[in-house]
CSV table of C-alpha atoms in Angstrom, one decimal:
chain,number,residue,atom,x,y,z
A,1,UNK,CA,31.7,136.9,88.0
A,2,UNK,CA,33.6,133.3,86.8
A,3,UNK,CA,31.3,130.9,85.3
A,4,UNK,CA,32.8,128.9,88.5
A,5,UNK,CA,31.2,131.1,90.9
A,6,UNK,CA,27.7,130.8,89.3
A,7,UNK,CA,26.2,128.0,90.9
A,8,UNK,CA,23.4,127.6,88.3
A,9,UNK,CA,24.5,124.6,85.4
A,10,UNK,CA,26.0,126.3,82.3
A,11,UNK,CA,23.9,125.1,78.8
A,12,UNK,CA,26.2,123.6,76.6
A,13,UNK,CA,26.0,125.9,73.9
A,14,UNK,CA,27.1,128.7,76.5
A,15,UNK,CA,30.1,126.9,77.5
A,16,UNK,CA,31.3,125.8,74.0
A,17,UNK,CA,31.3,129.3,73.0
A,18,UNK,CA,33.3,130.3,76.3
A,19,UNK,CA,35.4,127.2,75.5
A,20,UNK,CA,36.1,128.0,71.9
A,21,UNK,CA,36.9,131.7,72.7
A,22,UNK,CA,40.0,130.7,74.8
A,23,UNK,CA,41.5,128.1,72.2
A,24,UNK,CA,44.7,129.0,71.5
A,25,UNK,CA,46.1,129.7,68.1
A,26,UNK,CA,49.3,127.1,66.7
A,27,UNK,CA,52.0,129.0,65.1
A,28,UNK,CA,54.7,126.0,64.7
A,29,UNK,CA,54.4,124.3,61.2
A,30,UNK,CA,56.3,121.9,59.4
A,31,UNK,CA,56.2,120.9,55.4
A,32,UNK,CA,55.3,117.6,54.6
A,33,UNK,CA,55.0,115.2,51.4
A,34,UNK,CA,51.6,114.5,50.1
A,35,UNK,CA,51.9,110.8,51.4
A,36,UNK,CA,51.6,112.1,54.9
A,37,UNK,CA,49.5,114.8,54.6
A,38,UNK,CA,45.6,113.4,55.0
A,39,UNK,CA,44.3,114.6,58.1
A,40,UNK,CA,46.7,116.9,58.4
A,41,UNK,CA,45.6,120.9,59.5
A,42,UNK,CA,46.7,123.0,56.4
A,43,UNK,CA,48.7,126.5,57.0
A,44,UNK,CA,49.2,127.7,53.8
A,45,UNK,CA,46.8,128.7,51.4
A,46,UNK,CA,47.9,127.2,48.0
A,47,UNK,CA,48.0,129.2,44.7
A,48,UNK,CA,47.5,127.6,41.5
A,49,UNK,CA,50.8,127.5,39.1
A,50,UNK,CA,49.4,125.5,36.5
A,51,UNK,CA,45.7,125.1,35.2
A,52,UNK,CA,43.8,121.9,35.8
A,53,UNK,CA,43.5,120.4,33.4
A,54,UNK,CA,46.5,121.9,31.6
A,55,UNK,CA,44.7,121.8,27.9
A,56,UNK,CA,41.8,121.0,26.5
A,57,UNK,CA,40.9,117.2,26.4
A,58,UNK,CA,38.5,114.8,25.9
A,59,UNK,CA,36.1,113.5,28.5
A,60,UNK,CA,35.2,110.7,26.0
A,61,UNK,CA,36.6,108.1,23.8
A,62,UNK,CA,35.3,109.2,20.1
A,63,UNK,CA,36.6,111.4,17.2
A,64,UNK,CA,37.3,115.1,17.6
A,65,UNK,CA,35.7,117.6,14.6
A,66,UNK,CA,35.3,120.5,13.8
A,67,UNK,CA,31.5,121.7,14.2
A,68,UNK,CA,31.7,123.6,11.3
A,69,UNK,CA,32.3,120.7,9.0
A,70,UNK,CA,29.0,118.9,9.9
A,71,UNK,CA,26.1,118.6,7.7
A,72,UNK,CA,23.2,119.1,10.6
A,73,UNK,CA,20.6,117.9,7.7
A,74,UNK,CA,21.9,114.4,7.2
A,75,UNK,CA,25.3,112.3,8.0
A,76,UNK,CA,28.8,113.6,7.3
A,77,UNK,CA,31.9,111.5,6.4
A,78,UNK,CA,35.5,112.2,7.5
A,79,UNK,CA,39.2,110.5,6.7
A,80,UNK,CA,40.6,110.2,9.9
A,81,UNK,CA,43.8,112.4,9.8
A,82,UNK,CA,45.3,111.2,13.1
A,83,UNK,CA,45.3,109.1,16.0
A,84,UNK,CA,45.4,110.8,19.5
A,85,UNK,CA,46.0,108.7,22.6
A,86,UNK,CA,46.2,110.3,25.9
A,87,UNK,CA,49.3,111.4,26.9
A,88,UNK,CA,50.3,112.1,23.6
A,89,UNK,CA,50.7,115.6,21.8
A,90,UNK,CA,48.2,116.0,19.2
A,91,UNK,CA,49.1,117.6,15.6
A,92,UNK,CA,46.4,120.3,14.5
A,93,UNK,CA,43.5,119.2,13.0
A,94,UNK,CA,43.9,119.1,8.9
A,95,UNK,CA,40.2,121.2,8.2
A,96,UNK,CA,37.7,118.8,6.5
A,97,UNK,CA,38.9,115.4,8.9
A,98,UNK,CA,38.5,113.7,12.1
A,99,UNK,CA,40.5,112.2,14.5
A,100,UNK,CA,40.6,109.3,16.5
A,101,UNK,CA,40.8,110.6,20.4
A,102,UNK,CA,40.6,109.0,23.3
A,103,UNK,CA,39.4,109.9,27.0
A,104,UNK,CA,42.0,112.3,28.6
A,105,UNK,CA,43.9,113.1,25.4
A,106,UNK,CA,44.6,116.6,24.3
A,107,UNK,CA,41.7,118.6,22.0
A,108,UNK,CA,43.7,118.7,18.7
A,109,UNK,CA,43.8,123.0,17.6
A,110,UNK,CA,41.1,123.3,15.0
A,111,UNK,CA,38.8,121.0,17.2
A,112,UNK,CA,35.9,122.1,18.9
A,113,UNK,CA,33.9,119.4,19.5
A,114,UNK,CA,34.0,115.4,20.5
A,115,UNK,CA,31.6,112.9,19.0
A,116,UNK,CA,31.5,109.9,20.6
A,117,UNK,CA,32.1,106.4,19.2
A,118,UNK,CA,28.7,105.0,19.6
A,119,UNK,CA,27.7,107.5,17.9
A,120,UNK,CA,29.8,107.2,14.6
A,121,UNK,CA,30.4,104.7,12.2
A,122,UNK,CA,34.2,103.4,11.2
A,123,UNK,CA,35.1,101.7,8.4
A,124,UNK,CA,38.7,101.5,9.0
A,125,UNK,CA,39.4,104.4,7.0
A,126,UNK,CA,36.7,106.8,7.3
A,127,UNK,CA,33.5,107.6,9.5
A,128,UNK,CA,30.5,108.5,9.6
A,129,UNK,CA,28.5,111.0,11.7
A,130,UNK,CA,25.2,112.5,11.7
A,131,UNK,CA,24.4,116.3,12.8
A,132,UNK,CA,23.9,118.4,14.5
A,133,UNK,CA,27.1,118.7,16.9
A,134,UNK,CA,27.2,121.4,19.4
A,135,UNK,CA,30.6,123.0,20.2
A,136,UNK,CA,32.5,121.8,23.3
A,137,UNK,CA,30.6,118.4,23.6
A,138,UNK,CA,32.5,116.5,25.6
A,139,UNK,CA,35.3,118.4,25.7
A,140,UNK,CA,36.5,119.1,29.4
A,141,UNK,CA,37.6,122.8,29.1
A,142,UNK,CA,41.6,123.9,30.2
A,143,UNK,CA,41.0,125.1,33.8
A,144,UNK,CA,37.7,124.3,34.1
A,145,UNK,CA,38.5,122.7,37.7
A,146,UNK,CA,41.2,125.1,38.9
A,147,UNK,CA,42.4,128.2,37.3
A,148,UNK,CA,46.6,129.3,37.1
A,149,UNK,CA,46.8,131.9,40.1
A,150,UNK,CA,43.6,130.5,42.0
A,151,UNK,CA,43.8,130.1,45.5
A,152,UNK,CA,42.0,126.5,45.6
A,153,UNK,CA,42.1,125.1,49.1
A,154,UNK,CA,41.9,127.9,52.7
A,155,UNK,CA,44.1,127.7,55.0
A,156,UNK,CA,43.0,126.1,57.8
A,157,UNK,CA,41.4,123.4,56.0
A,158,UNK,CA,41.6,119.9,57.5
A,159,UNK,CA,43.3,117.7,54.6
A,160,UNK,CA,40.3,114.6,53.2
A,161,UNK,CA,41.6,112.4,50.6
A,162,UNK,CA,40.2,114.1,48.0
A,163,UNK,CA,42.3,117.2,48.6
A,164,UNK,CA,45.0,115.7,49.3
A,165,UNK,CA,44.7,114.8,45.1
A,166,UNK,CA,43.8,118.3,44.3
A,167,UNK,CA,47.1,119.2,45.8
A,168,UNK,CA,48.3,116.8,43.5
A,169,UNK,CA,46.5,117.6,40.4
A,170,UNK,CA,48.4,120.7,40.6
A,171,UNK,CA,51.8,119.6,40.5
A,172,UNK,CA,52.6,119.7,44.4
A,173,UNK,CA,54.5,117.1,45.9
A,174,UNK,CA,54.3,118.9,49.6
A,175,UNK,CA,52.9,121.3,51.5
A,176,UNK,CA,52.9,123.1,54.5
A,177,UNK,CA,50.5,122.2,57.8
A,178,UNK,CA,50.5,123.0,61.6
A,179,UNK,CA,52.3,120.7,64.2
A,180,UNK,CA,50.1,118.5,65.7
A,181,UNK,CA,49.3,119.3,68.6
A,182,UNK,CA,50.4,116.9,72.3
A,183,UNK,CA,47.4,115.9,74.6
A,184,UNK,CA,48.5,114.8,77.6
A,185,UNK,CA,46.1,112.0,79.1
A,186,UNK,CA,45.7,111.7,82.9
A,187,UNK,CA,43.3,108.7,84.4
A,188,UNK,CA,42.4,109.3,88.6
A,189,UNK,CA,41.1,107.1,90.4
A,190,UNK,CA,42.6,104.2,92.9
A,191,UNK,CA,39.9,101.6,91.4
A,192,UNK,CA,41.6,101.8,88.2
A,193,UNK,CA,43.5,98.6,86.7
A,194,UNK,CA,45.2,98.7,83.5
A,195,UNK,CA,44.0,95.5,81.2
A,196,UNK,CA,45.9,92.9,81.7
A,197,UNK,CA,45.9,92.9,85.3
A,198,UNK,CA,44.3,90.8,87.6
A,199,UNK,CA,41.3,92.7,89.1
A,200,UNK,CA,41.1,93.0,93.1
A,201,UNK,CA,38.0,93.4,94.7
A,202,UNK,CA,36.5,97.2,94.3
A,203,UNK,CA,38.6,97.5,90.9
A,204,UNK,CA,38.1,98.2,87.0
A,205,UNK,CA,39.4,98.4,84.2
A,206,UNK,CA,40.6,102.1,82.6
A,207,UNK,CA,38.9,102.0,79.4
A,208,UNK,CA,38.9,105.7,79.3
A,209,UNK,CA,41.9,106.0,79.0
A,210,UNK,CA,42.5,103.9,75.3
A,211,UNK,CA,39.1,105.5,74.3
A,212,UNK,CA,40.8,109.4,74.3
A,213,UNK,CA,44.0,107.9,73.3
A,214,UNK,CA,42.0,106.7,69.9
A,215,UNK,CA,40.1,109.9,69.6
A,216,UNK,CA,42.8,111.9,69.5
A,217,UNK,CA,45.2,109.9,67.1
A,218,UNK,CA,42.1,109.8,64.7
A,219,UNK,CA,42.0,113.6,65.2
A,220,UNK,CA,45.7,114.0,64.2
A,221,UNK,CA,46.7,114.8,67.8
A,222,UNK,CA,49.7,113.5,69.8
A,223,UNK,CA,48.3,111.8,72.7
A,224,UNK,CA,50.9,111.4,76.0
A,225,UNK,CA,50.0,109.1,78.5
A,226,UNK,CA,50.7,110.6,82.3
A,227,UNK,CA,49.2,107.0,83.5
A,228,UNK,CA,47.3,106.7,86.3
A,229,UNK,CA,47.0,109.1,89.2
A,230,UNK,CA,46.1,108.1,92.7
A,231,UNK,CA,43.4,110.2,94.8
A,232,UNK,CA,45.2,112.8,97.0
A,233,UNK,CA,45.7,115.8,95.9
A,234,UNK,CA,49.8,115.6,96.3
A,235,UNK,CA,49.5,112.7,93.1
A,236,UNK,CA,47.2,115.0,91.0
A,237,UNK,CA,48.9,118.1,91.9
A,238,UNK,CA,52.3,116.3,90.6
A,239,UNK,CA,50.5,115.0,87.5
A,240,UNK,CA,49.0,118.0,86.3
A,241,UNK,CA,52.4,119.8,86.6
A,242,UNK,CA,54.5,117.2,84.6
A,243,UNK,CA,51.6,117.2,81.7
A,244,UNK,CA,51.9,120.8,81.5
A,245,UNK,CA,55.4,120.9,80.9
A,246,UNK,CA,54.8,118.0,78.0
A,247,UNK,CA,51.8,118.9,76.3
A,248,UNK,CA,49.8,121.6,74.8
A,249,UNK,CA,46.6,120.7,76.3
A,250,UNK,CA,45.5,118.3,79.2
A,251,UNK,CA,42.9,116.1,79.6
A,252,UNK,CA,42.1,114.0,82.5
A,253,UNK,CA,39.2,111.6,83.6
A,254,UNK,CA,37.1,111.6,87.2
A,255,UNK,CA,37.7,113.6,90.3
A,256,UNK,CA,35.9,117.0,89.0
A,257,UNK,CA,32.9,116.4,90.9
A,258,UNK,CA,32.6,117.3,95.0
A,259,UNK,CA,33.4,113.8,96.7
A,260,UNK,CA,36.2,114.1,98.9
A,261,UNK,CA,38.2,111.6,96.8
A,262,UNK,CA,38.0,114.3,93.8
A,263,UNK,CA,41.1,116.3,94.3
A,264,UNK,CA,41.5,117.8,90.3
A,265,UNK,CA,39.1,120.4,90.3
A,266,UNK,CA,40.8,122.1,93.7
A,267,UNK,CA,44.5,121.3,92.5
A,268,UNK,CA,44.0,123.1,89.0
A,269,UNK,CA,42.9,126.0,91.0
A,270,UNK,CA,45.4,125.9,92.9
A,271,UNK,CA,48.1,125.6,89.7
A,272,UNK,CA,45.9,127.9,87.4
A,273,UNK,CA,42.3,128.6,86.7
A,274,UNK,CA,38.6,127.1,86.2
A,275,UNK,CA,36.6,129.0,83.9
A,276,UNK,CA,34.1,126.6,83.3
A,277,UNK,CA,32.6,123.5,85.7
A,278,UNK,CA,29.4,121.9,86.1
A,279,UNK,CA,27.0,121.9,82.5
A,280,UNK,CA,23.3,121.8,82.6
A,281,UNK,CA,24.1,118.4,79.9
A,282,UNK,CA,23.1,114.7,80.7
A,283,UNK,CA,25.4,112.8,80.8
A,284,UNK,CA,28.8,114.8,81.5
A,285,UNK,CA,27.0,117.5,84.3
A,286,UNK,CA,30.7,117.6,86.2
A,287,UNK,CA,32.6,118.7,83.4
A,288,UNK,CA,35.3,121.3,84.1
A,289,UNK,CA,37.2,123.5,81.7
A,290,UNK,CA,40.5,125.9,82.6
A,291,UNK,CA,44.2,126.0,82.6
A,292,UNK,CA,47.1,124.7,84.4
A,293,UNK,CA,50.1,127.2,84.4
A,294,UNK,CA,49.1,128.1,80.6
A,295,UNK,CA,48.4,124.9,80.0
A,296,UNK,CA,44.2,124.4,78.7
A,297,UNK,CA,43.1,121.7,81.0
A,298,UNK,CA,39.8,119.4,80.5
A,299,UNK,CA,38.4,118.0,83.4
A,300,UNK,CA,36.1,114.6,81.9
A,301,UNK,CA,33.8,112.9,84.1
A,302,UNK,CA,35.1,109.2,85.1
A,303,UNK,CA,31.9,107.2,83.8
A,304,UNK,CA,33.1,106.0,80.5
A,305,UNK,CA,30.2,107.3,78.3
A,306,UNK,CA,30.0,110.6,79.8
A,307,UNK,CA,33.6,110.9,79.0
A,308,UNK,CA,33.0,110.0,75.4
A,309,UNK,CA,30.2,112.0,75.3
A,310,UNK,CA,31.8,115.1,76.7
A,311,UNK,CA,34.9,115.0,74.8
A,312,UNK,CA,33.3,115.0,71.1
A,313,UNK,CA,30.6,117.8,72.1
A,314,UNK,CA,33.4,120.3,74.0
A,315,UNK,CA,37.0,118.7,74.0
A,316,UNK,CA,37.1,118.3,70.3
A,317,UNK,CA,35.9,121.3,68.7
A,318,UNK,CA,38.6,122.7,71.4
A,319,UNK,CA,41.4,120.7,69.9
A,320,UNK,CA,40.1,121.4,66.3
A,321,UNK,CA,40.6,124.8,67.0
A,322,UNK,CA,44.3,124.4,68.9
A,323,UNK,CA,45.1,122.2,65.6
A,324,UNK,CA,44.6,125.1,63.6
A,325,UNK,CA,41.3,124.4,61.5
A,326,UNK,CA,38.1,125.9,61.2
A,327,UNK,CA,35.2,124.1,63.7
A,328,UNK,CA,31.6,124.0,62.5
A,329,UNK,CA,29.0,122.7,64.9
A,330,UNK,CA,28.2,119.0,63.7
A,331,UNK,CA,25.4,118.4,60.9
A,332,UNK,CA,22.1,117.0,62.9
A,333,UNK,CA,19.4,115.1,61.0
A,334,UNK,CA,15.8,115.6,62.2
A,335,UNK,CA,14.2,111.6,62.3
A,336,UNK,CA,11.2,109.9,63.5
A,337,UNK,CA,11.6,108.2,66.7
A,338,UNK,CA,11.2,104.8,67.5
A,339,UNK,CA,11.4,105.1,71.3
A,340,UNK,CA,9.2,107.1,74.0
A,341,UNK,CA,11.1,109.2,76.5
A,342,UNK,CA,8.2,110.2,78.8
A,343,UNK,CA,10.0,111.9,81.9
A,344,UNK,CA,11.2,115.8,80.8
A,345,UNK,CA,14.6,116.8,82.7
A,346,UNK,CA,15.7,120.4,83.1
A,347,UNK,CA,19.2,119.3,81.1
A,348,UNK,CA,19.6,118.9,77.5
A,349,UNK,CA,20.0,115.2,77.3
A,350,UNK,CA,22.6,113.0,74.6
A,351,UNK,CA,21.2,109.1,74.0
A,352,UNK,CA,23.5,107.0,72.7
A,353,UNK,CA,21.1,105.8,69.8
A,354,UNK,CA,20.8,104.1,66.1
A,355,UNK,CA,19.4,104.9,63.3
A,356,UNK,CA,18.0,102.2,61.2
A,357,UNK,CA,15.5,102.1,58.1
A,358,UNK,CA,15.0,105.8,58.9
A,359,UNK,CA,14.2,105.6,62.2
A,360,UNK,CA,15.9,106.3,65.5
A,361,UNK,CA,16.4,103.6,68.4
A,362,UNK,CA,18.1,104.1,71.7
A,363,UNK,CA,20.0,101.9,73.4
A,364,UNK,CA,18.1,100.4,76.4
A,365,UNK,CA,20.3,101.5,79.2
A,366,UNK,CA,21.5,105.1,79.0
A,367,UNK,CA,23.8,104.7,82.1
A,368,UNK,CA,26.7,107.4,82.0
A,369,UNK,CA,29.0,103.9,82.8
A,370,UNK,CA,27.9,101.3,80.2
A,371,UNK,CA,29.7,102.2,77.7
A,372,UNK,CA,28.9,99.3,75.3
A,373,UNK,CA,26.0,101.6,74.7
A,374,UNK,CA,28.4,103.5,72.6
A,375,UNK,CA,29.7,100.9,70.8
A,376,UNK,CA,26.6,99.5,69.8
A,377,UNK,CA,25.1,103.0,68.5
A,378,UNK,CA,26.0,105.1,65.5
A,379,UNK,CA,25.2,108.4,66.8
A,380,UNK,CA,23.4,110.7,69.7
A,381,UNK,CA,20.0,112.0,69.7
A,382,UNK,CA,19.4,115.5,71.6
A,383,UNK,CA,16.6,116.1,74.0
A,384,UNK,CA,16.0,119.0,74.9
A,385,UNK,CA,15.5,120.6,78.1
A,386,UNK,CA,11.8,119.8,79.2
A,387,UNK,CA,10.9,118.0,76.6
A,388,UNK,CA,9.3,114.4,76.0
A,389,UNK,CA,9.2,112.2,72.9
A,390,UNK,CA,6.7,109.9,71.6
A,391,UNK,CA,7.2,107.1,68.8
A,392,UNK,CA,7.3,109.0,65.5
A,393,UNK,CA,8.2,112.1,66.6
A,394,UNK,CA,11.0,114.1,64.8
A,395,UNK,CA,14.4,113.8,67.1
A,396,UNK,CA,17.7,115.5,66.2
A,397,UNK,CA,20.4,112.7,65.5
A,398,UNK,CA,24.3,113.7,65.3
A,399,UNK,CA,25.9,110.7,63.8
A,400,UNK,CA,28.8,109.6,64.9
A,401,UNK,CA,31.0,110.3,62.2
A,402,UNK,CA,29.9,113.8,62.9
A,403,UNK,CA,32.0,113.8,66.1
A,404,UNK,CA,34.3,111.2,65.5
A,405,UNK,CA,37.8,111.6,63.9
């Protein structure tokens, strides 16, 4: 039987599963320079052709010995033999010396140990040490970070700053990633005024429609903007079609639920499939999920923060997926309330909420349409199903940069 036909709500961990199953694999890619690749989906795996660091060098400004020559009993002095900036090839140690190094540079052969300069004295010809000196102090070994031949980063991985520089640190000026992917945006709904506009009586504004636009550019996506779709089915049939022929996944907002001004979920049956509709979730309960003509299709609810909502918990582990990467369910943080929710519900329930001074507030109207309550919060607390909270009870808290980006 289709999840469609079942006419209890779906939990939310049952439908992301479902949902995740279906995302389709990217096979176009395209190489580009490390300047452009943050946030880019990577689908190569990278092997090592050089070690990191390339050679021995010192992790500290000081002189490089060898241990060997140290009196561990009492102070030893040196001639400095050599002076050894970094950048700068060093000459072998001559045995019975030390040399002058500096962070970064290059271990000198017959060197086996760094001492540092506050920990020496320099006369401007010779220093002196004291004992004992263990071998490799401060001495950051050749390879120690990556080895020649190592695979270092999977593919798959979603490029961060940092290794964007460990692509660097190993001589790579470009690299292969996955195409991003095209969203196609659709926004129903005869209320609906762009900003800008003057507003008639019994109209908004579409703000849904710039917050998914911004999610997805942060997420590396390609968003396409179908515009706004009147309510009759002939408009959303025509809409759905077009985005399906430009995109390689479609997401509209409003007209899933059962009014009879809510033509989508009836027209993408008509052009494909639902496989999932209706989630036992608060806010975001008329949530659908299929495809039109081969097209994945998410179906958002209109109220602004149910839309937001929706789209980080299911949408965009979807897309992370589509995009090529690896998806891991978002890190949650167990935190004392400062709030009492007294009424239980039957469905698992996401509060827009902030955490401050290690405590968790809500914000004080949880309406699926004010949406302000997501700009003024840093994250979600999860209720569960039946469940109440009192003031310093633990609550699970899924920041927003959990979900975000």
């Amino acid at each position: 039987m289709s999840v469609v036909d079942n006419p209890d709500l779906m939990p939310i961990s049952d439908a992301l599963s479902a949902i995740l199953q279906m995302a389709p694999k990217p096979t176009e890619t395209e190489v580009v320079y490390l300047e452009h690749a943050v946030g880019r989906v990577l689908a190569e795996s990278p092997i090592a052709a050089v070690d990191v660091p390339p050679a021995d060098n010192s992790s500290m400004d000081g002189y490089a010995i060898n241990s060997c020559s140290i009196n561990e009993g009492g102070k030893t002095t040196f001639a400095v033999s050599q002076r050894v900036p970094a950048g700068r090839a060093p000459q072998p140690l001559v045995s019975g010396t030390a040399a002058r190094i500096f962070t970064g540079a290059e271990i000198p052969q017959g060197a086996d140990a760094i001492v540092i300069q506050e920990n020496a004295q320099f006369d401007g010809e010779k220093v002196v040490m004291d004992g004992p000196v263990q071998v490799g102090q401060n001495i950051r070994a050749k390879g120690q970070d990556i080895k020649v031949g190592q695979v270092f980063l999977a593919k798959g991985v979603r490029l961060q700053a940092a290794d964007v520089g460990v692509l660097a640190s190993t001589g790579l000026d470009s690299i292969a990633v996955f195409r991003p992917i095209k969203v196609a945006i659709i926004s129903t709904g005869d209320e609906l005024v762009s900003p800008g506009e003057s507003l008639a009586p019994g109209q908004i504004y579409n703000s849904n429609r710039f917050v998914l636009a911004s999610l997805l550019t942060q997420m590396g996506c390609v968003p396409i903007d179908i515009g706004k779709v009147a309510d009759t089915a002939e408009a959303v049939e025509e809409a759905l079609e077009q985005a399906a022929e430009q995109a390689d996944c479609i997401i509209s907002t409003g007209g899933v639920s059962v009014g009879e001004e809510d033509h989508v979920k009836q027209s993408v049956e008509r052009l494909g499939k639902l496989d999932v509709w209706r989630l036992k979730i608060k806010p975001g309960k008329p949530l659908a999920f299929g495809s039109v003509k081969e097209t994945p299709f998410f179906g958002l609810p209109g109220n602004p923060a149910s839309a937001l909502i929706t789209f980080c918990l299911l949408a965009r582990p979807f897309l992370i997926r589509m995009q090529g990467a690896g998806y891991a369910l978002p890190l949650a943080f167990n935190v004392p309330a400062d709030f009492e929710h007294l009424k239980s519900g039957n469905r698992q329930e996401y509060m827009r909420a902030r955490m401050e001074q290690g405590r968790i507030a809500v914000f004080h109207n949880q309406s699926s349409g004010i949406l302000s309550s997501a700009s003024w919060s840093n994250g979600l607390v999860v209720i569960p199903p039946g469940s109440v909270v009192h003031k310093g009870d633990l609550v699970s808290f899924i920041p927003f940069s959990e979900l975000l980006g």
